mmCIF file of C-alpha atoms in Angstrom:
data_model
loop_
_atom_site.group_PDB
_atom_site.id
_atom_site.type_symbol
_atom_site.label_atom_id
_atom_site.label_comp_id
_atom_site.label_asym_id
_atom_site.label_seq_id
_atom_site.Cartn_x
_atom_site.Cartn_y
_atom_site.Cartn_z
ATOM 1 C CA MET A 502 99.573 83.458 128.576
ATOM 2 C CA ARG A 503 100.540 87.457 129.078
ATOM 3 C CA ARG A 504 100.835 89.470 125.810
ATOM 4 C CA VAL A 505 103.020 92.294 125.344
ATOM 5 C CA ARG A 506 102.015 95.119 123.910
ATOM 6 C CA PRO A 507 103.007 97.394 121.328
ATOM 7 C CA LEU A 508 103.993 100.469 122.945
ATOM 8 C CA MET A 509 105.104 99.171 125.858
ATOM 9 C CA ALA A 510 107.097 96.743 122.787
ATOM 10 C CA LEU A 511 109.214 100.251 120.408
ATOM 11 C CA LYS A 512 110.076 101.773 123.639
ATOM 12 C CA MET A 513 112.297 98.337 124.614
ATOM 13 C CA THR A 514 113.200 98.469 121.025
ATOM 14 C CA VAL A 515 114.473 102.115 121.784
ATOM 15 C CA TRP A 516 116.078 101.601 124.720
ATOM 16 C CA SER A 517 118.092 97.962 124.190
ATOM 17 C CA THR A 518 119.774 99.965 121.064
ATOM 18 C CA ALA A 519 120.346 103.051 122.648
ATOM 19 C CA LEU A 520 122.100 100.956 126.299
ATOM 20 C CA LEU A 521 123.977 99.340 122.739
ATOM 21 C CA MET A 522 125.442 102.339 121.264
ATOM 22 C CA ALA A 523 126.584 103.639 124.825
ATOM 23 C CA ALA A 524 128.168 100.150 125.447
ATOM 24 C CA GLY A 525 129.988 100.941 122.092
ATOM 25 C CA CYS A 526 130.912 104.185 122.339
ATOM 26 C CA SER A 527 132.743 103.874 125.722
ATOM 27 C CA GLY A 528 135.693 102.385 124.601
ATOM 28 C CA LYS A 529 138.642 104.902 124.233
ATOM 29 C CA SER A 530 139.403 105.588 119.927
ATOM 30 C CA ALA A 531 143.023 106.348 119.125
ATOM 31 C CA ALA A 532 144.151 109.177 117.742
ATOM 32 C CA PRO A 533 144.887 110.606 114.556
ATOM 33 C CA ALA A 534 148.304 110.357 113.685
ATOM 34 C CA ALA A 535 150.435 113.642 112.949
ATOM 35 C CA PRO A 536 151.121 115.509 110.045
ATOM 36 C CA PRO A 537 154.678 115.441 108.149
ATOM 37 C CA PRO A 538 156.629 118.128 107.608
ATOM 38 C CA ARG A 539 155.833 120.315 105.235
ATOM 39 C CA GLU A 540 159.455 120.217 102.456
ATOM 40 C CA VAL A 541 160.444 123.976 101.432
ATOM 41 C CA GLN A 542 163.151 125.243 99.426
ATOM 42 C CA VAL A 543 165.519 127.600 100.554
ATOM 43 C CA LEU A 544 167.959 129.772 99.910
ATOM 44 C CA THR A 545 171.566 129.891 102.100
ATOM 45 C CA LEU A 546 171.955 133.836 101.658
ATOM 46 C CA SER A 547 175.440 135.524 101.170
ATOM 47 C CA PRO A 548 176.875 139.065 100.323
ATOM 48 C CA SER A 549 176.524 139.250 96.257
ATOM 49 C CA GLU A 550 177.301 142.456 93.996
ATOM 50 C CA VAL A 551 174.494 144.922 94.014
ATOM 51 C CA ARG A 552 174.694 147.886 91.857
ATOM 52 C CA ASP A 553 173.694 151.905 92.831
ATOM 53 C CA THR A 554 172.102 152.876 89.054
ATOM 54 C CA GLY A 555 169.317 154.921 87.844
ATOM 55 C CA GLU A 556 167.312 155.158 84.203
ATOM 56 C CA TYR A 557 166.735 157.874 82.553
ATOM 57 C CA LEU A 558 166.469 158.851 79.140
ATOM 58 C CA GLY A 559 169.156 159.910 76.981
ATOM 59 C CA SER A 560 169.693 161.508 72.888
ATOM 60 C CA LEU A 561 172.280 160.800 71.249
ATOM 61 C CA LEU A 562 174.278 162.403 69.269
ATOM 62 C CA SER A 563 177.162 162.445 66.123
ATOM 63 C CA ARG A 564 179.724 163.718 67.230
ATOM 64 C CA GLN A 565 179.996 165.224 63.853
ATOM 65 C CA ASN A 566 176.897 166.493 61.228
ATOM 66 C CA ILE A 567 177.018 169.236 59.409
ATOM 67 C CA THR A 568 173.886 171.077 57.147
ATOM 68 C CA VAL A 569 175.422 171.025 53.595
ATOM 69 C CA LEU A 570 175.382 174.900 52.227
ATOM 70 C CA PRO A 571 177.085 176.340 49.132
ATOM 71 C CA GLN A 572 179.507 179.002 49.216
ATOM 72 C CA VAL A 573 179.240 179.436 45.205
ATOM 73 C CA ALA A 574 174.622 181.482 44.012
ATOM 74 C CA GLY A 575 174.607 179.253 41.364
ATOM 75 C CA TYR A 576 171.762 176.941 39.505
ATOM 76 C CA VAL A 577 172.121 173.060 39.741
ATOM 77 C CA ARG A 578 174.310 171.183 37.376
ATOM 78 C CA ARG A 579 174.175 167.741 38.744
ATOM 79 C CA ILE A 580 173.383 166.172 41.851
ATOM 80 C CA HIS A 581 176.163 162.786 42.319
ATOM 81 C CA VAL A 582 174.076 161.456 45.794
ATOM 82 C CA LYS A 583 170.694 159.785 47.139
ATOM 83 C CA PRO A 584 169.415 160.196 50.168
ATOM 84 C CA GLY A 585 171.029 157.668 53.049
ATOM 85 C CA GLN A 586 174.414 157.581 50.575
ATOM 86 C CA LYS A 587 177.304 156.541 52.723
ATOM 87 C CA VAL A 588 179.669 159.379 51.266
ATOM 88 C CA GLU A 589 183.886 159.476 52.163
ATOM 89 C CA ALA A 590 185.623 163.192 53.330
ATOM 90 C CA GLY A 591 186.227 164.105 49.884
ATOM 91 C CA ALA A 592 183.449 163.212 47.624
ATOM 92 C CA THR A 593 181.545 165.067 45.427
ATOM 93 C CA LEU A 594 177.902 166.080 45.947
ATOM 94 C CA LEU A 595 176.305 168.651 43.601
ATOM 95 C CA GLU A 596 177.287 170.961 41.144
ATOM 96 C CA VAL A 597 176.348 174.601 40.236
ATOM 97 C CA ASP A 598 177.141 175.927 37.230
ATOM 98 C CA SER A 599 179.988 177.173 37.207
ATOM 99 C CA ARG A 600 180.567 177.957 33.110
ATOM 100 C CA THR A 601 180.738 181.601 33.898
ATOM 101 C CA GLU A 602 183.576 180.511 36.322
ATOM 102 C CA THR A 603 185.583 178.743 34.385
ATOM 103 C CA ALA A 604 185.294 181.315 31.240
ATOM 104 C CA ALA A 605 187.010 183.394 33.830
ATOM 105 C CA LEU A 606 189.648 181.093 34.953
ATOM 106 C CA ASP A 607 190.493 180.513 31.119
ATOM 107 C CA SER A 608 190.810 185.312 30.718
ATOM 108 C CA ALA A 609 192.936 185.292 34.083
ATOM 109 C CA GLN A 610 195.153 182.073 32.685
ATOM 110 C CA ALA A 611 195.296 184.098 29.635
ATOM 111 C CA GLN A 612 196.444 187.596 31.832
ATOM 112 C CA GLN A 613 198.966 185.212 33.361
ATOM 113 C CA SER A 614 200.660 183.551 30.095
ATOM 114 C CA SER A 615 200.500 187.901 28.500
ATOM 115 C CA ALA A 616 202.286 188.906 31.475
ATOM 116 C CA ASN A 617 204.684 186.067 32.290
ATOM 117 C CA ILE A 618 205.525 186.940 28.748
ATOM 118 C CA ASN A 619 205.885 190.816 29.264
ATOM 119 C CA ARG A 620 208.097 189.268 32.379
ATOM 120 C CA GLU A 621 210.412 187.719 29.825
ATOM 121 C CA LEU A 622 211.101 191.011 27.235
ATOM 122 C CA ALA A 623 211.133 193.072 30.746
ATOM 123 C CA ARG A 624 214.210 191.198 31.597
ATOM 124 C CA ARG A 625 216.663 190.429 28.401
ATOM 125 C CA THR A 626 215.609 193.795 27.075
ATOM 126 C CA PHE A 627 217.199 195.339 30.871
ATOM 127 C CA ALA A 628 220.084 192.501 30.283
ATOM 128 C CA ARG A 629 220.365 194.132 26.963
ATOM 129 C CA THR A 630 220.411 198.505 28.481
ATOM 130 C CA GLU A 631 223.088 196.753 31.874
ATOM 131 C CA ALA A 632 225.623 195.431 29.026
ATOM 132 C CA LEU A 633 225.177 198.296 27.503
ATOM 133 C CA TYR A 634 225.970 200.505 31.000
ATOM 134 C CA LYS A 635 228.967 198.678 31.504
ATOM 135 C CA GLU A 636 230.875 199.437 28.112
ATOM 136 C CA GLY A 637 229.299 203.409 28.017
ATOM 137 C CA LEU A 638 227.258 203.329 25.889
ATOM 138 C CA ALA A 639 224.218 202.817 27.740
ATOM 139 C CA SER A 640 223.173 206.257 30.039
ATOM 140 C CA ALA A 641 222.395 205.248 34.220
ATOM 141 C CA GLN A 642 218.784 206.896 33.078
ATOM 142 C CA GLU A 643 217.648 203.668 30.761
ATOM 143 C CA LEU A 644 219.366 201.441 33.510
ATOM 144 C CA GLU A 645 217.398 202.657 35.402
ATOM 145 C CA GLN A 646 213.888 202.667 33.609
ATOM 146 C CA GLY A 647 214.463 199.186 32.355
ATOM 147 C CA ARG A 648 215.261 197.785 35.602
ATOM 148 C CA ALA A 649 212.237 199.831 37.015
ATOM 149 C CA GLN A 650 210.182 197.787 33.355
ATOM 150 C CA LEU A 651 211.936 194.784 34.761
ATOM 151 C CA GLU A 652 209.976 194.630 38.542
ATOM 152 C CA ALA A 653 207.435 195.899 36.877
ATOM 153 C CA SER A 654 206.690 193.260 34.421
ATOM 154 C CA GLU A 655 207.835 191.002 37.177
ATOM 155 C CA ALA A 656 204.494 192.063 39.603
ATOM 156 C CA ALA A 657 202.508 192.229 36.981
ATOM 157 C CA ALA A 658 202.825 188.759 36.588
ATOM 158 C CA ARG A 659 202.193 187.960 40.352
ATOM 159 C CA SER A 660 199.164 189.689 40.265
ATOM 160 C CA ALA A 661 198.207 187.067 37.011
ATOM 161 C CA ALA A 662 199.332 183.923 38.799
ATOM 162 C CA ALA A 663 197.389 185.119 41.823
ATOM 163 C CA GLN A 664 193.987 185.850 40.063
ATOM 164 C CA VAL A 665 194.315 182.374 38.480
ATOM 165 C CA ALA A 666 195.207 180.511 41.188
ATOM 166 C CA GLN A 667 191.322 182.860 42.904
ATOM 167 C CA ARG A 668 189.931 181.933 40.392
ATOM 168 C CA GLN A 669 190.564 178.200 40.554
ATOM 169 C CA VAL A 670 189.939 178.171 44.236
ATOM 170 C CA GLN A 671 185.802 179.729 43.317
ATOM 171 C CA LEU A 672 185.964 177.634 40.626
ATOM 172 C CA GLN A 673 186.614 174.627 42.831
ATOM 173 C CA PHE A 674 183.328 175.459 45.459
ATOM 174 C CA HIS A 675 181.338 175.153 42.397
ATOM 175 C CA ALA A 676 182.095 171.148 43.030
ATOM 176 C CA VAL A 677 179.966 170.659 47.363
ATOM 177 C CA ARG A 678 182.300 168.169 48.523
ATOM 178 C CA ALA A 679 182.032 166.119 51.917
ATOM 179 C CA PRO A 680 184.108 168.021 54.729
ATOM 180 C CA PHE A 681 184.061 164.967 56.509
ATOM 181 C CA ALA A 682 183.367 160.796 55.960
ATOM 182 C CA GLY A 683 179.183 160.084 56.877
ATOM 183 C CA THR A 684 176.043 158.913 55.259
ATOM 184 C CA VAL A 685 173.929 162.095 53.720
ATOM 185 C CA GLY A 686 170.458 163.028 54.354
ATOM 186 C CA ASP A 687 167.090 164.348 52.151
ATOM 187 C CA VAL A 688 168.781 165.734 49.052
ATOM 188 C CA LEU A 689 166.682 169.391 49.688
ATOM 189 C CA VAL A 690 167.017 170.442 46.247
ATOM 190 C CA ARG A 691 166.634 168.981 42.506
ATOM 191 C CA LEU A 692 168.588 169.739 39.245
ATOM 192 C CA GLY A 693 168.600 173.492 37.890
ATOM 193 C CA ASP A 694 167.206 175.065 41.644
ATOM 194 C CA PHE A 695 168.976 178.676 42.093
ATOM 195 C CA VAL A 696 170.574 177.939 45.206
ATOM 196 C CA SER A 697 171.780 181.081 47.181
ATOM 197 C CA ALA A 698 175.434 181.383 49.806
ATOM 198 C CA THR A 699 172.138 180.325 52.698
ATOM 199 C CA THR A 700 170.084 177.357 51.065
ATOM 200 C CA ALA A 701 170.953 174.348 52.570
ATOM 201 C CA LEU A 702 171.150 171.506 50.173
ATOM 202 C CA THR A 703 171.295 167.880 52.402
ATOM 203 C CA THR A 704 172.754 167.314 55.104
ATOM 204 C CA ILE A 705 176.226 165.009 56.520
ATOM 205 C CA ALA A 706 176.163 162.940 59.857
ATOM 206 C CA GLN A 707 178.853 160.625 60.539
ATOM 207 C CA ALA A 708 177.191 157.495 63.302
ATOM 208 C CA ASP A 709 180.364 155.711 63.652
ATOM 209 C CA VAL A 710 180.528 156.995 66.860
ATOM 210 C CA LEU A 711 178.294 158.914 68.981
ATOM 211 C CA GLU A 712 177.793 160.557 72.187
ATOM 212 C CA VAL A 713 174.890 160.228 74.827
ATOM 213 C CA SER A 714 173.378 163.282 76.699
ATOM 214 C CA VAL A 715 171.344 161.803 79.633
ATOM 215 C CA SER A 716 169.797 165.486 82.439
ATOM 216 C CA LEU A 717 170.233 164.320 85.959
ATOM 217 C CA PRO A 718 169.265 165.644 89.198
ATOM 218 C CA SER A 719 172.182 168.032 90.904
ATOM 219 C CA GLU A 720 171.675 165.483 93.646
ATOM 220 C CA ARG A 721 172.620 162.324 92.826
ATOM 221 C CA ALA A 722 175.397 164.048 89.812
ATOM 222 C CA ARG A 723 177.228 164.551 92.440
ATOM 223 C CA ALA A 724 177.670 161.118 93.833
ATOM 224 C CA LEU A 725 179.271 160.514 89.365
ATOM 225 C CA LYS A 726 182.810 159.894 89.788
ATOM 226 C CA PRO A 727 186.289 159.625 86.507
ATOM 227 C CA ASP A 728 184.996 155.787 86.130
ATOM 228 C CA THR A 729 181.177 156.445 86.075
ATOM 229 C CA GLN A 730 180.267 153.701 83.916
ATOM 230 C CA LEU A 731 176.153 154.975 81.233
ATOM 231 C CA GLU A 732 174.552 151.870 79.748
ATOM 232 C CA VAL A 733 172.079 152.626 76.382
ATOM 233 C CA LEU A 734 169.330 150.032 77.547
ATOM 234 C CA ASP A 735 166.967 147.986 74.316
ATOM 235 C CA ALA A 736 163.268 147.947 74.617
ATOM 236 C CA GLN A 737 163.389 144.884 76.966
ATOM 237 C CA GLY A 738 166.008 147.078 79.389
ATOM 238 C CA LYS A 739 169.435 144.654 78.167
ATOM 239 C CA VAL A 740 172.448 146.722 78.155
ATOM 240 C CA LEU A 741 173.542 147.190 74.187
ATOM 241 C CA LEU A 742 176.533 149.867 74.970
ATOM 242 C CA THR A 743 178.683 150.681 78.043
ATOM 243 C CA SER A 744 180.772 153.534 79.044
ATOM 244 C CA PRO A 745 182.413 155.700 81.326
ATOM 245 C CA LEU A 746 181.878 159.312 81.459
ATOM 246 C CA PHE A 747 183.461 161.915 79.126
ATOM 247 C CA PHE A 748 181.069 165.259 80.209
ATOM 248 C CA VAL A 749 179.601 166.288 82.999
ATOM 249 C CA ALA A 750 178.591 170.334 82.990
ATOM 250 C CA PRO A 751 179.191 172.918 85.352
ATOM 251 C CA GLN A 752 176.239 174.256 86.013
ATOM 252 C CA ALA A 753 173.219 172.885 86.471
ATOM 253 C CA ASP A 754 170.314 174.120 84.142
ATOM 254 C CA PRO A 755 169.062 176.862 85.942
ATOM 255 C CA ARG A 756 165.116 176.245 84.176
ATOM 256 C CA THR A 757 165.227 172.697 85.360
ATOM 257 C CA GLN A 758 167.641 171.876 87.467
ATOM 258 C CA LEU A 759 169.470 168.946 86.143
ATOM 259 C CA VAL A 760 173.284 168.222 84.817
ATOM 260 C CA GLU A 761 174.294 167.794 81.458
ATOM 261 C CA VAL A 762 176.602 164.624 81.602
ATOM 262 C CA LYS A 763 177.932 162.232 77.970
ATOM 263 C CA ALA A 764 179.614 159.737 77.480
ATOM 264 C CA ALA A 765 180.675 158.375 73.664
ATOM 265 C CA PHE A 766 181.291 155.425 72.092
ATOM 266 C CA GLN A 767 181.662 153.699 69.034
ATOM 267 C CA ASN A 768 178.399 152.620 66.841
ATOM 268 C CA THR A 769 178.338 148.887 67.365
ATOM 269 C CA VAL A 770 174.691 148.008 66.867
ATOM 270 C CA GLY A 771 172.883 151.070 64.350
ATOM 271 C CA LEU A 772 172.083 153.627 66.448
ATOM 272 C CA ARG A 773 171.239 157.042 64.980
ATOM 273 C CA PRO A 774 171.660 160.138 65.515
ATOM 274 C CA SER A 775 169.176 162.348 67.835
ATOM 275 C CA GLU A 776 168.006 158.896 69.061
ATOM 276 C CA LEU A 777 165.586 158.754 71.843
ATOM 277 C CA VAL A 778 167.482 155.016 74.538
ATOM 278 C CA ARG A 779 167.338 153.854 77.978
ATOM 279 C CA SER A 780 170.090 155.307 79.280
ATOM 280 C CA ARG A 781 171.633 153.451 82.766
ATOM 281 C CA ILE A 782 173.642 155.284 84.659
ATOM 282 C CA VAL A 783 175.971 153.136 87.361
ATOM 283 C CA TYR A 784 176.498 155.114 90.474
ATOM 284 C CA ALA A 785 177.966 152.666 92.601
ATOM 285 C CA LYS A 786 178.648 148.613 93.382
ATOM 286 C CA ARG A 787 178.920 147.049 97.124
ATOM 287 C CA ASP A 788 178.962 143.951 97.459
ATOM 288 C CA ALA A 789 175.208 142.694 100.250
ATOM 289 C CA LEU A 790 172.616 140.492 101.152
ATOM 290 C CA GLN A 791 169.541 139.511 99.131
ATOM 291 C CA ILE A 792 166.211 137.857 99.062
ATOM 292 C CA PRO A 793 163.934 137.199 96.729
ATOM 293 C CA ALA A 794 161.089 139.358 96.130
ATOM 294 C CA LEU A 795 158.955 135.625 96.557
ATOM 295 C CA ALA A 796 160.646 135.045 99.209
ATOM 296 C CA VAL A 797 159.475 138.344 101.164
ATOM 297 C CA VAL A 798 156.095 137.786 103.085
ATOM 298 C CA ARG A 799 154.245 141.265 104.115
ATOM 299 C CA LEU A 800 151.782 141.650 107.296
ATOM 300 C CA SER A 801 150.808 145.067 107.567
ATOM 301 C CA GLY A 802 152.842 146.578 105.465
ATOM 302 C CA GLN A 803 155.572 144.912 107.361
ATOM 303 C CA PRO A 804 157.426 142.182 105.473
ATOM 304 C CA PHE A 805 158.757 139.353 106.967
ATOM 305 C CA ALA A 806 161.469 136.534 105.744
ATOM 306 C CA MET A 807 160.514 132.840 106.631
ATOM 307 C CA VAL A 808 163.501 132.037 107.960
ATOM 308 C CA VAL A 809 164.800 128.195 108.613
ATOM 309 C CA GLN A 810 166.507 127.432 111.146
ATOM 310 C CA GLU A 811 166.784 124.225 114.023
ATOM 311 C CA LYS A 812 164.998 124.692 117.609
ATOM 312 C CA ASP A 813 165.180 122.056 119.988
ATOM 313 C CA GLY A 814 166.086 119.480 117.957
ATOM 314 C CA LYS A 815 163.508 120.608 114.913
ATOM 315 C CA THR A 816 163.695 122.434 111.092
ATOM 316 C CA VAL A 817 160.926 124.477 112.489
ATOM 317 C CA VAL A 818 159.829 128.011 110.547
ATOM 318 C CA GLU A 819 161.056 131.051 112.969
ATOM 319 C CA ARG A 820 158.806 134.952 111.233
ATOM 320 C CA ARG A 821 161.932 137.735 111.014
ATOM 321 C CA PRO A 822 160.888 141.203 109.871
ATOM 322 C CA ILE A 823 163.650 142.187 107.946
ATOM 323 C CA THR A 824 164.291 146.302 105.863
ATOM 324 C CA LEU A 825 164.564 145.995 103.043
ATOM 325 C CA GLY A 826 165.915 147.507 100.655
ATOM 326 C CA ALA A 827 166.194 148.047 96.349
ATOM 327 C CA LEU A 828 164.699 145.462 94.313
ATOM 328 C CA GLY A 829 166.457 144.235 90.832
ATOM 329 C CA GLU A 830 165.505 142.884 88.605
ATOM 330 C CA MET A 831 163.493 139.487 90.156
ATOM 331 C CA ALA A 832 166.148 140.894 94.743
ATOM 332 C CA TYR A 833 165.554 142.653 96.505
ATOM 333 C CA VAL A 834 168.277 144.132 99.388
ATOM 334 C CA ILE A 835 169.085 143.654 102.790
ATOM 335 C CA GLU A 836 169.425 145.881 104.443
ATOM 336 C CA ASN A 837 169.243 144.764 108.260
ATOM 337 C CA GLY A 838 167.478 141.157 109.859
ATOM 338 C CA LEU A 839 169.005 138.754 107.865
ATOM 339 C CA LYS A 840 172.063 137.590 108.332
ATOM 340 C CA GLN A 841 175.473 135.554 105.848
ATOM 341 C CA GLY A 842 174.827 132.435 106.326
ATOM 342 C CA ASP A 843 170.845 132.347 107.528
ATOM 343 C CA ARG A 844 168.383 129.796 105.520
ATOM 344 C CA VAL A 845 164.897 131.563 104.986
ATOM 345 C CA ALA A 846 161.778 129.531 103.112
ATOM 346 C CA VAL A 847 161.757 130.128 99.406
ATOM 347 C CA SER A 848 158.337 128.230 98.497
ATOM 348 C CA SER A 849 155.076 127.366 100.229
ATOM 349 C CA LEU A 850 155.181 130.343 101.386
ATOM 350 C CA GLN A 851 151.300 131.038 102.255
ATOM 351 C CA ALA A 852 151.131 127.454 104.447
ATOM 352 C CA LEU A 853 153.696 128.452 106.396
ATOM 353 C CA ARG A 854 153.825 129.241 110.241
ATOM 354 C CA ASP A 855 155.912 130.997 112.749
ATOM 355 C CA GLY A 856 157.429 127.604 114.687
ATOM 356 C CA MET A 857 155.525 125.972 112.364
ATOM 357 C CA ALA A 858 157.714 122.192 111.216
ATOM 358 C CA VAL A 859 159.451 121.881 108.280
ATOM 359 C CA LYS A 860 161.117 119.309 106.178
ATOM 360 C CA VAL A 861 163.744 121.150 104.260
ATOM 361 C CA LYS A 862 164.182 120.011 99.996
ATOM 362 C CA SER A 863 168.029 119.253 98.621
ATOM 363 C CA ALA A 864 170.174 122.377 98.321
ATOM 364 C CA ASP A 865 170.481 121.752 94.253
ATOM 365 C CA SER A 866 166.379 122.582 94.186
ATOM 366 C CA ALA A 867 167.016 126.047 95.847
ATOM 367 C CA PRO A 868 166.284 128.886 94.008
ATOM 368 C CA SER A 869 169.379 131.750 92.955
ATOM 369 C CA THR A 870 168.402 135.764 93.632
ATOM 370 C CA GLY A 871 168.445 136.691 90.253
ATOM 371 C CA ALA A 872 170.211 138.864 88.580
ATOM 372 C CA GLY A 873 172.123 141.725 90.887
ATOM 373 C CA ALA A 874 169.417 144.814 92.723
ATOM 374 C CA ALA A 875 169.278 147.985 91.232
ATOM 375 C CA THR A 876 167.634 151.469 91.862
ATOM 376 C CA ALA A 877 164.962 152.185 89.741
ATOM 377 C CA GLY A 878 165.636 155.964 88.735
ATOM 378 C CA SER A 879 163.637 158.495 86.712
ATOM 379 C CA ARG A 880 164.449 161.488 85.341
#
């Protein structure tokens, strides 16, 4: 019996395995199934209102804001108000020592009483002299003297009355009163302080009606219209108050080349005079197409939109270059590249390729563009 060498048997085994593997691989395998189209959310473009605006720093001004000064000199005897207190027009703020003026008024009133008595006496004397003259018992000279004495006494009475009125007015100046309703500022004097006509006592500001003053670039000021709106914003950009402009400076500041504009409004949100606030000028409004900021794809700085359209019986995306306008809170204004009715993909943008087949999700899941676009301005 012939024996097979071990090396030869190993070779035969290897060749047999190779033949079996070759025979198994010679059959054709089934091709892998194509992946299903990717689902995307779409937005159908339609015009909406957008605003051309600019945001600036505004300063609040009180339409009535004064520093209270006394009209007489003297020592402070009473203080009737506290800082931050609201007062009505004519309310007494403080009193300056008026004892000297009161004494002068008493003296003037006494002189007025004396003058009135002398006038009455002169009137009676003249009446008697006139009666005697008619009867021939008094001369014409005595009649003229009586008339002169009556006229002098009447003049003295009028002078005394004027003195009393002057003293009364002067006495009123010792009580410092609020010229209008408002809020009292810091009281700068204390009891016993000597004040004069140049001493600042306190301030009164009316915060019910405020003005906001904004300085605009000259080229932007030329675009203003009579109904241009100014909005006062809070720190988060929420609109607090809106009012039309009532003043546009006729000339620019020669140093800054800025034009001052003002708007007035009822202060219903607790703002304070001299406060700095965010202000927004609405230059114009128009209808335009908008696209969500997250739906814009950029390649080498060029913005594109993935437009969903039907092609050869399939739903595919087309990468289309667009021209963007102003950026609002959540959307760009589209200046060129898209038209009304175009459908734009707003999801899965990183996975989409030009010409790729997609499946559109239901319309109710498509996001909105958000608030209207507005240009960002700076002072």
